[in-house]
Amino acid sequence: MATTLINHIEITPGTWVGKPRIAGHRITVQDIMIWHERMGLSPDQIVHHYG
């Protein structure tokens, strides 16, 4: 059973090693942080490419 946090982030034991991810997607919160902080993508760019 998935635990949903803040209506947009969920944690499901056994899925992606229990890492927090975007609800309904396989994109982890860590992925978004890397794309934004390390690769310099804006939120709009992230949504365009991965949404």
PDB file of C-alpha atoms in Angstrom:
ATOM      1  CA  MET A   1       0.000   0.000   0.000  1.00  0.00           C
ATOM      2  CA  ALA A   2       1.368   3.416  -0.984  1.00  0.00           C
ATOM      3  CA  THR A   3       1.687   6.287   1.433  1.00  0.00           C
ATOM      4  CA  THR A   4       0.889   9.645  -0.198  1.00  0.00           C
ATOM      5  CA  LEU A   5       2.457  12.803   1.177  1.00  0.00           C
ATOM      6  CA  ILE A   6       1.230  16.283   0.315  1.00  0.00           C
ATOM      7  CA  ASN A   7      -1.028  14.777  -2.438  1.00  0.00           C
ATOM      8  CA  HIS A   8       1.846  14.681  -4.945  1.00  0.00           C
ATOM      9  CA  ILE A   9       4.567  12.519  -3.430  1.00  0.00           C
ATOM     10  CA  GLU A  10       4.157   8.867  -2.546  1.00  0.00           C
ATOM     11  CA  ILE A  11       6.271   6.177  -0.967  1.00  0.00           C
ATOM     12  CA  THR A  12       5.539   2.541  -1.770  1.00  0.00           C
ATOM     13  CA  PRO A  13       7.605  -0.085   0.037  1.00  0.00           C
ATOM     14  CA  GLY A  14       9.242  -2.323  -2.531  1.00  0.00           C
ATOM     15  CA  THR A  15       8.902   0.173  -5.394  1.00  0.00           C
ATOM     16  CA  TRP A  16      12.100   2.026  -6.271  1.00  0.00           C
ATOM     17  CA  VAL A  17      13.527   0.825  -2.933  1.00  0.00           C
ATOM     18  CA  GLY A  18      10.874   2.864  -1.107  1.00  0.00           C
ATOM     19  CA  LYS A  19      12.213   6.192  -2.410  1.00  0.00           C
ATOM     20  CA  PRO A  20       9.739   9.100  -2.463  1.00  0.00           C
ATOM     21  CA  ARG A  21       8.404   9.613  -5.981  1.00  0.00           C
ATOM     22  CA  ILE A  22       5.866  11.680  -7.869  1.00  0.00           C
ATOM     23  CA  ALA A  23       2.425  10.142  -7.277  1.00  0.00           C
ATOM     24  CA  GLY A  24       1.405   7.961 -10.197  1.00  0.00           C
ATOM     25  CA  HIS A  25       4.828   8.102 -11.863  1.00  0.00           C
ATOM     26  CA  ARG A  26       8.173   6.344 -11.622  1.00  0.00           C
ATOM     27  CA  ILE A  27      10.039   9.672 -11.280  1.00  0.00           C
ATOM     28  CA  THR A  28      11.711  10.015  -7.886  1.00  0.00           C
ATOM     29  CA  VAL A  29      12.047  13.231  -5.937  1.00  0.00           C
ATOM     30  CA  GLN A  30      15.799  12.657  -6.149  1.00  0.00           C
ATOM     31  CA  ASP A  31      15.568  12.624  -9.985  1.00  0.00           C
ATOM     32  CA  ILE A  32      13.890  16.020  -9.976  1.00  0.00           C
ATOM     33  CA  MET A  33      16.464  17.431  -7.562  1.00  0.00           C
ATOM     34  CA  ILE A  34      19.302  16.244  -9.817  1.00  0.00           C
ATOM     35  CA  TRP A  35      17.674  17.636 -12.964  1.00  0.00           C
ATOM     36  CA  HIS A  36      17.118  21.003 -11.292  1.00  0.00           C
ATOM     37  CA  GLU A  37      20.163  21.473  -9.062  1.00  0.00           C
ATOM     38  CA  ARG A  38      22.885  19.670 -11.007  1.00  0.00           C
ATOM     39  CA  MET A  39      21.673  19.932 -14.598  1.00  0.00           C
ATOM     40  CA  GLY A  40      20.145  23.397 -14.268  1.00  0.00           C
ATOM     41  CA  LEU A  41      16.735  22.520 -15.701  1.00  0.00           C
ATOM     42  CA  SER A  42      13.850  24.806 -14.776  1.00  0.00           C
ATOM     43  CA  PRO A  43      10.581  23.325 -13.465  1.00  0.00           C
ATOM     44  CA  ASP A  44       8.978  24.036 -16.864  1.00  0.00           C
ATOM     45  CA  GLN A  45      11.796  22.209 -18.660  1.00  0.00           C
ATOM     46  CA  ILE A  46      11.452  19.215 -16.358  1.00  0.00           C
ATOM     47  CA  VAL A  47       7.705  19.025 -17.002  1.00  0.00           C
ATOM     48  CA  HIS A  48       8.250  19.385 -20.754  1.00  0.00           C
ATOM     49  CA  HIS A  49      10.832  16.610 -20.941  1.00  0.00           C
ATOM     50  CA  TYR A  50       9.629  14.190 -18.294  1.00  0.00           C
ATOM     51  CA  GLY A  51       5.989  15.045 -17.564  1.00  0.00           C
TER      52      GLY A  51
END
